[in-house]
Coordinates of C-alpha atoms and ligand atoms in Angstrom, one line a residue:
Chain A
M1 CA 29.7 -15.6 15.2
L2 CA 27.4 -17.6 16.3
R3 CA 25.9 -17.9 19.7
L4 CA 23.3 -19.4 21.8
E5 CA 22.5 -17.8 25.1
G6 CA 20.3 -19.5 27.7
I7 CA 18.1 -21.8 25.4
D8 CA 15.2 -23.7 26.4
A9 CA 13.7 -25.9 24.1
G10 CA 11.5 -29.0 23.9
Y11 CA 8.7 -30.9 22.0
D12 CA 5.1 -31.0 22.7
G13 CA 5.7 -29.4 25.9
T14 CA 8.2 -31.6 27.2
Q15 CA 11.2 -29.5 27.6
I16 CA 14.3 -31.0 26.2
L17 CA 17.4 -28.3 26.3
W18 CA 17.7 -26.5 29.7
D19 CA 19.7 -23.2 29.9
I20 CA 22.3 -24.0 27.0
A21 CA 24.9 -21.5 26.4
L22 CA 27.1 -22.2 23.3
E23 CA 29.5 -20.4 20.8
A24 CA 30.9 -21.2 17.7
K25 CA 33.8 -19.2 16.9
R26 CA 34.5 -17.8 13.0
G27 CA 36.9 -19.9 11.3
Q28 CA 37.0 -22.8 14.2
M29 CA 35.9 -26.0 14.3
T30 CA 33.4 -26.3 17.4
V31 CA 32.1 -29.8 18.2
I32 CA 29.3 -31.2 20.5
I33 CA 29.6 -34.5 22.0
G34 CA 27.2 -36.3 24.3
P35 CA 25.4 -39.8 24.6
N36 CA 22.6 -40.5 22.5
G37 CA 19.7 -38.7 23.2
A38 CA 21.3 -36.0 25.2
G39 CA 19.7 -33.1 23.1
K40 CA 22.8 -32.6 20.4
S41 CA 20.3 -32.9 17.4
S42 CA 17.8 -30.6 19.1
I43 CA 20.6 -27.7 19.8
L44 CA 21.3 -28.2 16.0
K45 CA 17.8 -27.5 15.3
V46 CA 17.5 -24.6 17.4
V47 CA 20.4 -23.0 15.6
T48 CA 19.0 -23.9 12.0
G49 CA 15.4 -22.5 13.2
L50 CA 13.7 -26.0 12.9
L51 CA 12.9 -25.9 16.7
P52 CA 11.9 -22.5 18.2
P53 CA 13.4 -22.1 21.6
T54 CA 10.7 -21.4 24.4
G55 CA 13.6 -19.3 26.2
G56 CA 16.9 -17.8 25.4
R57 CA 18.2 -16.0 22.4
V58 CA 20.2 -17.1 19.1
F59 CA 22.6 -14.6 17.8
F60 CA 24.5 -14.7 14.6
D61 CA 27.3 -12.0 13.9
D62 CA 25.7 -10.6 16.8
E63 CA 22.2 -10.1 15.2
D64 CA 19.7 -11.6 17.5
I65 CA 18.0 -14.2 15.1
T66 CA 15.8 -16.2 17.2
E67 CA 12.7 -15.1 15.7
V68 CA 14.0 -15.6 12.0
P69 CA 12.5 -18.5 10.3
A70 CA 14.5 -21.8 9.3
Y71 CA 13.8 -21.3 5.7
E72 CA 15.5 -17.4 5.8
R73 CA 18.4 -18.8 7.6
P74 CA 20.5 -20.1 4.5
D75 CA 20.4 -16.8 3.2
L76 CA 22.4 -15.6 6.1
G77 CA 25.0 -18.0 5.7
I78 CA 24.0 -20.7 8.0
A79 CA 23.8 -24.0 6.1
A80 CA 23.3 -27.3 7.5
C81 CA 23.6 -31.2 6.9
P82 CA 20.9 -32.7 9.0
E83 CA 20.8 -35.6 11.1
G84 CA 20.2 -38.6 9.0
R85 CA 21.0 -36.6 6.0
R86 CA 17.4 -36.1 4.8
L87 CA 18.3 -36.1 1.1
F88 CA 15.4 -35.8 -1.0
P89 CA 15.0 -39.2 -2.1
Q90 CA 13.4 -38.8 -5.4
L91 CA 15.7 -36.2 -6.7
T92 CA 19.1 -37.1 -8.4
A93 CA 22.4 -36.3 -6.8
E94 CA 22.8 -33.2 -8.7
A95 CA 19.5 -31.7 -8.4
N96 CA 19.8 -32.1 -4.5
L97 CA 23.1 -30.6 -4.9
R98 CA 21.8 -27.9 -6.6
L99 CA 18.9 -27.2 -4.4
G100 CA 21.4 -26.4 -1.7
A101 CA 22.1 -23.4 -3.7
Y102 CA 18.4 -22.0 -3.7
T103 CA 19.1 -18.9 -2.2
L104 CA 19.2 -16.1 -4.7
R105 CA 22.6 -15.2 -2.9
A106 CA 23.8 -18.8 -3.6
R107 CA 22.4 -19.2 -6.9
R108 CA 24.5 -17.0 -8.9
H109 CA 27.7 -19.2 -7.9
A110 CA 25.7 -22.4 -8.2
D111 CA 28.1 -23.7 -11.2
D112 CA 31.2 -23.1 -9.8
R113 CA 30.0 -24.4 -6.2
L114 CA 28.9 -27.8 -7.8
A115 CA 32.5 -27.8 -9.7
Q116 CA 34.0 -27.5 -6.1
V117 CA 31.8 -29.6 -4.3
Y118 CA 32.8 -32.7 -7.2
A119 CA 36.3 -31.6 -7.0
L120 CA 36.0 -32.3 -3.1
F121 CA 34.0 -35.3 -3.7
P122 CA 35.3 -36.8 -6.9
G123 CA 33.1 -40.3 -5.6
I124 CA 29.8 -38.6 -6.3
R125 CA 30.0 -36.9 -9.9
P126 CA 29.9 -40.4 -11.6
R127 CA 26.5 -40.7 -9.5
A128 CA 25.2 -37.1 -10.7
T129 CA 22.2 -38.4 -12.3
T130 CA 21.4 -41.4 -9.9
K131 CA 18.3 -41.1 -7.4
A132 CA 19.4 -40.0 -4.0
L133 CA 17.6 -43.2 -2.5
R134 CA 19.7 -45.5 -4.6
L135 CA 23.2 -44.1 -3.5
S136 CA 25.3 -46.0 -0.7
G137 CA 25.2 -44.2 2.9
G138 CA 28.7 -42.8 2.3
E139 CA 27.7 -41.2 -1.3
Q140 CA 24.4 -40.0 0.3
Q141 CA 26.7 -38.1 3.1
M142 CA 28.8 -36.8 0.7
V143 CA 25.6 -35.4 -1.1
A144 CA 24.4 -34.3 1.7
I145 CA 27.4 -32.2 2.8
G146 CA 28.2 -31.0 -0.7
R147 CA 24.3 -29.8 -0.6
A148 CA 25.0 -27.5 2.4
L149 CA 28.5 -26.5 0.7
M150 CA 26.5 -25.3 -2.3
A151 CA 25.1 -22.7 -0.1
S152 CA 28.2 -21.0 0.2
P153 CA 27.7 -20.8 3.6
E154 CA 29.7 -18.7 6.4
I155 CA 29.2 -21.3 9.1
L156 CA 28.2 -25.4 8.2
V157 CA 26.2 -27.1 10.4
L158 CA 26.8 -31.0 10.3
D159 CA 24.8 -33.3 12.6
E160 CA 26.5 -36.5 12.9
P161 CA 28.2 -37.1 9.7
S162 CA 29.4 -40.4 10.9
L163 CA 26.5 -42.2 11.8
G164 CA 26.0 -45.4 10.2
L165 CA 29.0 -45.4 8.0
A166 CA 32.1 -47.9 7.3
P167 CA 35.1 -46.7 9.4
K168 CA 37.1 -45.9 6.1
V169 CA 34.4 -43.6 5.2
V170 CA 34.1 -41.9 8.3
T171 CA 38.0 -41.4 8.1
E172 CA 37.4 -39.9 4.9
I173 CA 34.5 -37.5 5.8
F174 CA 36.3 -36.1 8.7
E175 CA 39.5 -35.5 6.8
T176 CA 37.3 -33.4 4.4
V177 CA 35.6 -31.6 7.1
H178 CA 38.8 -31.0 8.5
R179 CA 39.9 -29.7 5.2
L180 CA 37.5 -27.2 5.2
R181 CA 38.5 -25.9 8.3
L182 CA 41.7 -25.5 7.1
E183 CA 40.5 -23.6 4.2
G184 CA 38.8 -20.9 6.6
L185 CA 35.1 -22.3 6.9
S186 CA 33.5 -22.0 10.3
V187 CA 32.0 -25.4 11.4
L188 CA 29.6 -26.3 14.3
M189 CA 29.3 -30.5 14.0
V190 CA 27.6 -32.7 16.5
E191 CA 29.3 -36.3 16.8
Q192 CA 28.7 -39.3 19.0
N193 CA 32.2 -40.1 17.8
A194 CA 33.8 -38.2 20.5
Y195 CA 37.4 -38.9 20.0
Q196 CA 37.8 -38.7 16.4
A197 CA 35.8 -35.7 16.9
L198 CA 37.8 -33.7 19.2
R199 CA 40.7 -34.5 17.6
I200 CA 39.9 -32.1 14.5
A201 CA 38.0 -29.7 16.8
D202 CA 39.3 -26.4 18.4
Y203 CA 36.6 -26.3 20.9
G204 CA 34.4 -28.6 22.2
Y205 CA 30.9 -28.6 24.1
V206 CA 30.0 -31.9 26.3
V207 CA 25.9 -32.2 26.2
Q208 CA 24.1 -34.9 28.7
G209 CA 20.5 -34.4 29.6
G210 CA 19.8 -31.3 27.6
R211 CA 22.7 -29.2 29.6
V212 CA 26.2 -28.3 28.8
L213 CA 28.0 -30.8 31.0
R214 CA 31.7 -29.2 30.2
S215 CA 33.2 -27.0 27.4
G216 CA 36.9 -26.4 26.8
P217 CA 39.7 -27.0 24.4
P218 CA 39.7 -30.4 23.0
G219 CA 42.7 -31.5 24.8
E220 CA 41.1 -30.8 28.5
L221 CA 37.8 -32.9 27.4
M222 CA 39.9 -35.6 25.7
D223 CA 40.9 -37.1 29.1
L224 CA 38.3 -35.7 30.9
E225 CA 36.8 -38.5 33.6
E226 CA 33.0 -37.2 33.2
L227 CA 32.9 -37.6 29.7
R228 CA 34.0 -41.2 30.0
K229 CA 31.1 -41.3 32.5
A230 CA 28.6 -39.5 30.6
Y231 CA 29.3 -42.4 27.5
F232 CA 29.6 -45.3 29.8
A233 CA 26.4 -44.4 31.9
I234 CA 24.5 -45.0 28.9
S235 CA 26.7 -47.6 26.8
Chain B
M1 CA -17.1 -57.5 -46.0
A2 CA -18.7 -54.1 -46.2
D3 CA -19.6 -54.5 -42.7
A4 CA -16.1 -55.0 -41.4
S5 CA -14.8 -52.0 -43.5
V6 CA -17.2 -50.2 -41.7
I7 CA -16.2 -51.6 -38.3
V8 CA -12.4 -50.8 -39.2
A9 CA -13.1 -47.3 -40.3
Q10 CA -14.9 -46.6 -36.8
V11 CA -12.4 -48.1 -35.0
I12 CA -10.0 -45.8 -36.4
F13 CA -12.0 -42.9 -36.0
G14 CA -12.6 -43.8 -32.4
L15 CA -8.8 -44.3 -31.7
I16 CA -7.9 -40.9 -33.3
R17 CA -10.7 -39.2 -31.4
G18 CA -9.8 -41.2 -28.4
I19 CA -6.1 -40.2 -28.9
L20 CA -7.1 -36.3 -28.7
L21 CA -9.5 -36.8 -26.1
G22 CA -6.9 -38.8 -24.3
C23 CA -4.1 -35.6 -24.4
V24 CA -7.1 -33.4 -22.9
F25 CA -7.9 -35.9 -20.0
A26 CA -4.1 -35.9 -19.2
L27 CA -3.7 -32.2 -18.9
I28 CA -6.9 -32.2 -16.7
A29 CA -5.8 -35.2 -14.8
L30 CA -2.3 -33.1 -14.5
G31 CA -3.8 -30.9 -12.3
L32 CA -5.4 -33.4 -9.7
N33 CA -1.7 -35.0 -10.0
L34 CA 0.2 -31.9 -8.8
V35 CA -2.1 -31.3 -6.0
W36 CA -2.2 -34.6 -4.9
G37 CA 1.6 -35.0 -5.4
I38 CA 2.5 -31.5 -3.6
A39 CA 0.3 -31.3 -0.9
K40 CA -1.1 -34.8 -0.5
V41 CA -4.9 -33.5 -0.8
V42 CA -7.1 -35.8 -2.9
N43 CA -9.0 -33.0 -4.3
I44 CA -12.8 -33.9 -4.3
A45 CA -13.6 -30.4 -5.9
H46 CA -11.1 -31.2 -9.1
G47 CA -14.2 -31.8 -11.4
E48 CA -15.7 -28.5 -10.4
L49 CA -12.7 -26.8 -11.7
V50 CA -13.1 -28.6 -14.8
M51 CA -16.6 -27.3 -15.0
L52 CA -15.5 -23.8 -14.1
G53 CA -13.0 -23.7 -16.8
A54 CA -15.6 -24.9 -19.3
Y55 CA -18.3 -22.1 -18.4
G56 CA -15.4 -19.7 -18.3
A57 CA -14.9 -20.5 -21.8
Y58 CA -18.7 -20.6 -22.5
F59 CA -19.1 -17.1 -21.1
L60 CA -16.2 -15.5 -22.7
N61 CA -17.2 -16.9 -26.1
L62 CA -20.7 -15.9 -25.4
F63 CA -20.0 -12.4 -24.4
L64 CA -16.7 -11.5 -26.1
G65 CA -16.6 -14.0 -28.7
F66 CA -13.7 -15.9 -27.9
N67 CA -12.7 -19.2 -29.1
P68 CA -11.7 -21.6 -26.5
L69 CA -8.1 -21.8 -27.2
L70 CA -8.2 -17.9 -26.6
T71 CA -10.1 -18.7 -23.3
A72 CA -7.6 -21.1 -22.1
P73 CA -5.1 -18.8 -20.6
I74 CA -7.9 -16.5 -19.2
D75 CA -9.3 -19.6 -17.5
A76 CA -5.6 -20.8 -16.4
A77 CA -5.2 -17.3 -14.7
L78 CA -8.2 -17.5 -12.7
G79 CA -7.3 -21.1 -11.9
L80 CA -4.0 -19.6 -10.5
A81 CA -6.0 -16.8 -8.2
A82 CA -8.6 -19.6 -7.7
G83 CA -5.6 -22.0 -6.2
L84 CA -3.9 -19.6 -4.5
G85 CA -7.3 -18.3 -2.5
F86 CA -7.9 -22.2 -2.0
Y87 CA -4.6 -22.9 -0.6
F88 CA -4.6 -19.9 1.8
A89 CA -8.2 -20.4 2.5
I90 CA -8.1 -24.1 3.4
L91 CA -5.2 -26.1 2.9
H92 CA -2.8 -23.8 4.7
R93 CA -4.8 -23.7 8.1
E94 CA -4.3 -27.6 8.0
L95 CA -0.8 -27.8 6.6
R96 CA 1.0 -24.8 8.1
G97 CA 3.8 -25.8 10.3
K98 CA 3.7 -29.4 9.8
E99 CA 6.6 -31.5 9.6
A100 CA 5.2 -34.2 7.2
I101 CA 1.5 -34.4 6.0
T102 CA -0.3 -37.0 8.3
L103 CA -3.1 -39.5 7.0
Q104 CA -5.1 -37.3 9.2
S105 CA -4.5 -33.9 7.4
E106 CA -5.1 -35.9 4.2
M107 CA -8.6 -36.8 5.6
V108 CA -9.1 -33.1 6.7
T109 CA -8.6 -31.5 3.3
L110 CA -10.5 -34.4 1.5
V111 CA -13.5 -33.8 3.7
A112 CA -13.3 -30.2 3.2
T113 CA -13.1 -30.1 -0.9
F114 CA -15.6 -32.9 -0.9
G115 CA -17.8 -30.1 0.8
L116 CA -16.5 -27.4 -1.6
S117 CA -17.4 -29.5 -4.6
L118 CA -21.0 -29.8 -3.5
A119 CA -21.0 -26.4 -2.9
I120 CA -19.5 -25.0 -6.1
S121 CA -21.9 -27.6 -8.1
N122 CA -24.9 -26.2 -6.5
L123 CA -24.0 -22.7 -6.9
A124 CA -23.1 -23.2 -10.3
N125 CA -26.5 -24.7 -11.0
I126 CA -28.2 -21.7 -9.3
A127 CA -26.1 -19.0 -11.4
F128 CA -25.8 -21.2 -14.5
T129 CA -29.0 -23.0 -14.5
G130 CA -29.1 -26.8 -14.9
N131 CA -29.3 -26.8 -19.1
F132 CA -26.5 -28.2 -21.1
V133 CA -25.0 -25.4 -23.1
G134 CA -22.2 -25.7 -25.6
I135 CA -19.6 -23.4 -27.8
P136 CA -20.2 -23.2 -31.5
F137 CA -16.3 -23.8 -32.5
D138 CA -15.7 -25.1 -36.0
A139 CA -11.7 -24.5 -36.9
G140 CA -12.2 -26.9 -40.0
S141 CA -11.0 -30.2 -40.5
I142 CA -8.7 -32.2 -42.3
E143 CA -9.7 -35.4 -44.3
I144 CA -7.4 -38.2 -44.5
G145 CA -8.9 -40.5 -46.8
F146 CA -12.6 -41.3 -45.9
L147 CA -11.6 -39.7 -42.2
Q148 CA -12.8 -36.4 -41.2
I149 CA -10.7 -34.9 -38.2
P150 CA -12.0 -31.6 -36.8
L151 CA -8.5 -29.4 -36.5
A152 CA -10.4 -27.7 -33.0
G153 CA -9.4 -31.2 -31.8
I154 CA -5.9 -31.5 -33.1
Y155 CA -5.5 -27.9 -31.8
V156 CA -6.6 -28.8 -27.8
A157 CA -4.5 -32.0 -28.0
V158 CA -1.4 -30.5 -28.9
L159 CA -1.5 -27.6 -26.7
S160 CA -2.7 -29.8 -23.9
V161 CA 0.6 -32.1 -24.8
V162 CA 2.6 -28.4 -24.9
I163 CA 1.4 -27.6 -21.1
I164 CA 2.0 -31.1 -20.0
S165 CA 5.4 -30.7 -21.3
L166 CA 6.0 -27.4 -19.9
T167 CA 5.1 -28.2 -16.4
H168 CA 7.3 -31.3 -16.9
V169 CA 10.0 -28.7 -17.7
L170 CA 9.1 -26.4 -15.0
L171 CA 8.8 -29.4 -12.1
N172 CA 12.3 -30.8 -13.5
R173 CA 14.6 -28.1 -14.5
T174 CA 13.8 -25.0 -12.8
Y175 CA 14.7 -24.0 -9.0
L176 CA 11.1 -23.3 -8.4
G177 CA 10.2 -26.7 -9.8
N178 CA 12.6 -28.8 -7.8
A179 CA 11.5 -26.6 -4.7
I180 CA 7.8 -27.6 -4.9
R181 CA 9.3 -31.5 -5.5
A182 CA 11.5 -31.0 -2.6
Y183 CA 8.5 -29.7 -0.1
S184 CA 6.8 -32.8 -1.7
Q185 CA 9.3 -35.1 -0.1
D186 CA 10.9 -33.4 3.0
I187 CA 9.3 -30.5 4.3
P188 CA 12.2 -29.5 7.2
A189 CA 15.0 -30.6 4.8
A190 CA 13.3 -27.8 2.1
K191 CA 13.4 -25.2 4.9
L192 CA 17.3 -25.9 5.2
M193 CA 17.8 -25.1 1.8
G194 CA 16.0 -21.7 2.1
I195 CA 13.0 -22.7 0.7
N196 CA 9.6 -21.0 2.1
P197 CA 7.3 -23.9 2.3
T198 CA 4.1 -21.9 2.3
A199 CA 5.3 -19.9 -0.9
V200 CA 5.8 -23.4 -2.9
A201 CA 2.9 -24.9 -1.7
A202 CA 0.6 -22.2 -2.7
I203 CA 2.3 -21.7 -5.9
G204 CA 2.2 -25.1 -6.9
T205 CA -1.6 -25.4 -5.8
G206 CA -2.2 -22.2 -8.2
L207 CA -0.4 -24.1 -10.9
A208 CA -2.6 -26.9 -10.5
F209 CA -5.5 -25.0 -10.6
A210 CA -4.2 -23.2 -13.8
V211 CA -3.8 -26.6 -15.6
T212 CA -7.1 -27.9 -14.6
M213 CA -9.3 -24.7 -15.7
A214 CA -7.3 -24.6 -18.9
G215 CA -8.2 -28.1 -19.6
G216 CA -11.8 -27.4 -19.0
A217 CA -11.7 -25.1 -22.0
F218 CA -10.1 -27.4 -24.3
L219 CA -12.6 -30.3 -23.0
T220 CA -15.6 -28.1 -24.6
T221 CA -14.1 -28.2 -27.9
L222 CA -14.3 -32.0 -28.0
F223 CA -18.0 -32.2 -26.3
P224 CA -19.5 -28.9 -28.0
T225 CA -22.8 -29.4 -26.0
G226 CA -21.9 -31.3 -22.8
I227 CA -21.4 -28.0 -20.2
N228 CA -23.3 -28.2 -17.3
P229 CA -22.9 -27.6 -13.5
Y230 CA -22.9 -31.2 -12.6
M231 CA -20.3 -32.1 -15.4
G232 CA -17.7 -32.0 -12.7
A233 CA -19.1 -35.5 -11.1
L234 CA -17.7 -37.4 -14.5
Y235 CA -14.1 -35.9 -14.6
A236 CA -13.1 -36.2 -11.0
P237 CA -13.2 -39.9 -11.1
I238 CA -11.7 -40.0 -14.7
S239 CA -8.9 -37.7 -13.6
Y240 CA -8.4 -40.1 -10.3
V241 CA -8.3 -43.4 -12.7
I242 CA -5.8 -41.7 -15.1
V243 CA -3.3 -40.5 -12.3
V244 CA -3.5 -44.2 -10.5
L245 CA -2.6 -45.6 -13.9
G246 CA 0.0 -43.2 -14.7
G247 CA 1.5 -43.2 -10.9
P248 CA 0.8 -40.6 -8.7
G249 CA 3.5 -37.7 -8.5
R250 CA 4.3 -38.5 -12.4
M251 CA 3.9 -36.1 -15.2
W252 CA 4.3 -38.3 -18.0
G253 CA 2.6 -40.9 -16.4
S254 CA -0.6 -38.9 -16.5
L255 CA -0.2 -38.6 -20.4
V256 CA 0.0 -42.6 -20.6
G257 CA -2.6 -42.7 -18.3
G258 CA -5.3 -40.2 -20.3
L259 CA -4.2 -41.9 -23.6
T260 CA -5.3 -45.5 -22.0
L261 CA -8.6 -44.1 -20.7
G262 CA -9.4 -41.8 -24.0
I263 CA -8.5 -44.8 -26.2
V264 CA -10.9 -47.4 -24.2
I265 CA -14.0 -44.8 -23.9
D266 CA -13.9 -43.9 -27.3
V267 CA -13.1 -47.2 -29.0
G268 CA -14.9 -49.1 -26.2
Q269 CA -17.9 -47.2 -27.2
I270 CA -18.2 -48.6 -30.7
F271 CA -18.8 -52.2 -29.2
L272 CA -20.0 -51.8 -26.0
G273 CA -22.3 -48.3 -26.0
V274 CA -21.0 -45.1 -24.0
E275 CA -22.1 -46.4 -20.3
I276 CA -20.3 -49.8 -20.4
A277 CA -17.2 -48.1 -22.0
Y278 CA -16.9 -46.1 -19.1
A279 CA -17.2 -48.6 -16.8
V280 CA -14.8 -50.5 -18.3
A281 CA -12.4 -47.4 -18.3
F282 CA -13.2 -47.2 -14.5
L283 CA -12.8 -50.8 -13.9
L284 CA -9.1 -50.9 -15.6
L285 CA -8.3 -49.4 -12.4
I286 CA -8.7 -52.7 -10.4
P287 CA -6.0 -54.9 -12.3
V288 CA -3.5 -52.0 -12.2
L289 CA -3.8 -51.2 -8.7
L290 CA -3.3 -55.1 -8.2
L291 CA -0.7 -55.8 -10.3
R292 CA 1.6 -52.6 -10.9
P293 CA 0.3 -50.3 -7.6
E294 CA 3.2 -47.9 -8.9
G295 CA 1.4 -47.0 -12.2
I296 CA 1.9 -48.3 -15.6
L297 CA 5.1 -47.0 -16.4
R298 CA 8.2 -47.9 -14.4
Ligands
ADP301 N1 10.6 -34.8 17.0 C1 10.7 -35.0 18.2 N2 9.4 -35.3 19.4 C2 9.8 -35.6 20.2 N3 10.7 -35.8 20.9 C3 12.2 -35.9 20.2 C4 11.8 -35.4 19.1 N4 13.3 -35.0 18.4 C5 13.8 -35.7 19.8 N5 13.1 -35.6 20.8 C6 13.8 -36.2 22.0 O1 14.5 -35.3 22.3 C7 15.5 -35.8 23.2 C8 16.8 -35.5 22.7 O2 16.9 -35.8 21.5 P1 18.2 -35.3 20.3 O3 18.5 -34.0 20.6 O4 17.7 -36.2 18.8 O5 19.5 -35.9 21.2 P2 20.7 -36.4 20.6 O6 20.9 -35.7 18.9 O7 21.8 -36.1 21.3 O8 20.8 -38.3 20.2 C9 15.4 -37.2 23.3 O9 15.0 -37.8 24.5 C10 14.6 -37.6 21.9 O10 13.7 -38.7 22.4
MG302 MG1 21.2 -36.8 16.9

């Protein structure tokens, strides 16, 4: 459903991504793994439109969306939970969630979606009127994922949902994402937490130095020598 | 004893007038607060908008006989158009495509609005002449004991509070308002929500200008002969003080700041004279900035 072809991209003239080819299939969980600084977040920024590529095309349902501005992509059904969560710090948890349903398409179902998000993350309901900056890291992550779900997306784009969270919370988040995938949602997720991510994935990409190093079903990537090297080379 | 009761009466009258004036000040400052909060623009030309609002009321009264209350919505519509024009002519060039508004951008827009401020007041001086003009508007008065309070002042104060409240509701309870606030907090994240950054920044600027010009129209009822091309030079600093007193980005803070300033000026001038009263009002800024840099309200 989502396809990158030959993507080159960078910041201020410094190229970071080189010839990235990647596909996230409908109803599947696609994960991108790789060491810190590999370019994983940059790939997602190309997907969401925040980073315009200098070369290559982005397709969504076979439609070329390379030139579609970021703020029109939620309307197509692409909703993202960015790296570092990026909640609106001065807005309440619930105001953050409701902004997830900002598009006219999603706004009509906002109340239903809100009830679903609270059912999915019961822990954030009592925090509804708390400003986002006062939420714990785990609560912030749940609100951030919930905010993306409020858009009624066709594909959910997640950037390192486990970052900086306690192991117990990480497990909870992964379980929830897995449940969403089982309910039929397409997911494109970036994770540094490679093994936990691959366990719930249908397909994986290993990115290093701004290039796709390998791709394949999780079983093939799990015991990949290169994967180990890619990580040990950094850490 | 007689002296004391005269002073008490003056103070009560000053207090009431200060409250009425403070409400209108608050509305005017709200306009500055909005542009400041949304686009991080310290709008030096803010006072000139107040002046244009006042002249708008004056000419609509002169040629069409409208009273200042009726001219406020027309002023607001003109302000909306002016705000959109200002956004696209000046701010958009600087802010377009930015992920965050940097100090450098703030300096660029500050200098740009400074130039605009000089241009507008000098053009106004040519177009309107430098004479002080005013609007004869008497809506009657109510008497409370020995006090006579002009109804026009009460009307504009109440309307100011209503507009501030509506703005508060807009910003906090509507998708558009929350989108404007989201833009001011995190531009890339706002885009991910489907918010068109250009649209909300432009609308926010238009809203700010609309409120300011309506405030300029209201002001003419409290200072019936105070309209002149350089009056903005007073209302810009008054607005800065109010915004800082109330806390930038806080709409209710503007009301608290406005009332504080209105009361200090109107009660203060009984004892200190007009000039010193204004000086004291501006000096309030120093202890507030030192002790409560976030504003009086928590
Ligand atoms: N906004 C930015 N401006 C300049 N360089 C950036 C920016 N974001 C990321 N980079 C650089 O791009 C490279 C890839 O970063 P990123 O995509 O965040 O990697 P990852 O998510 O895999 O850790 C890094 O070298 C990083 O320094
Ligand atoms: Mg990253």
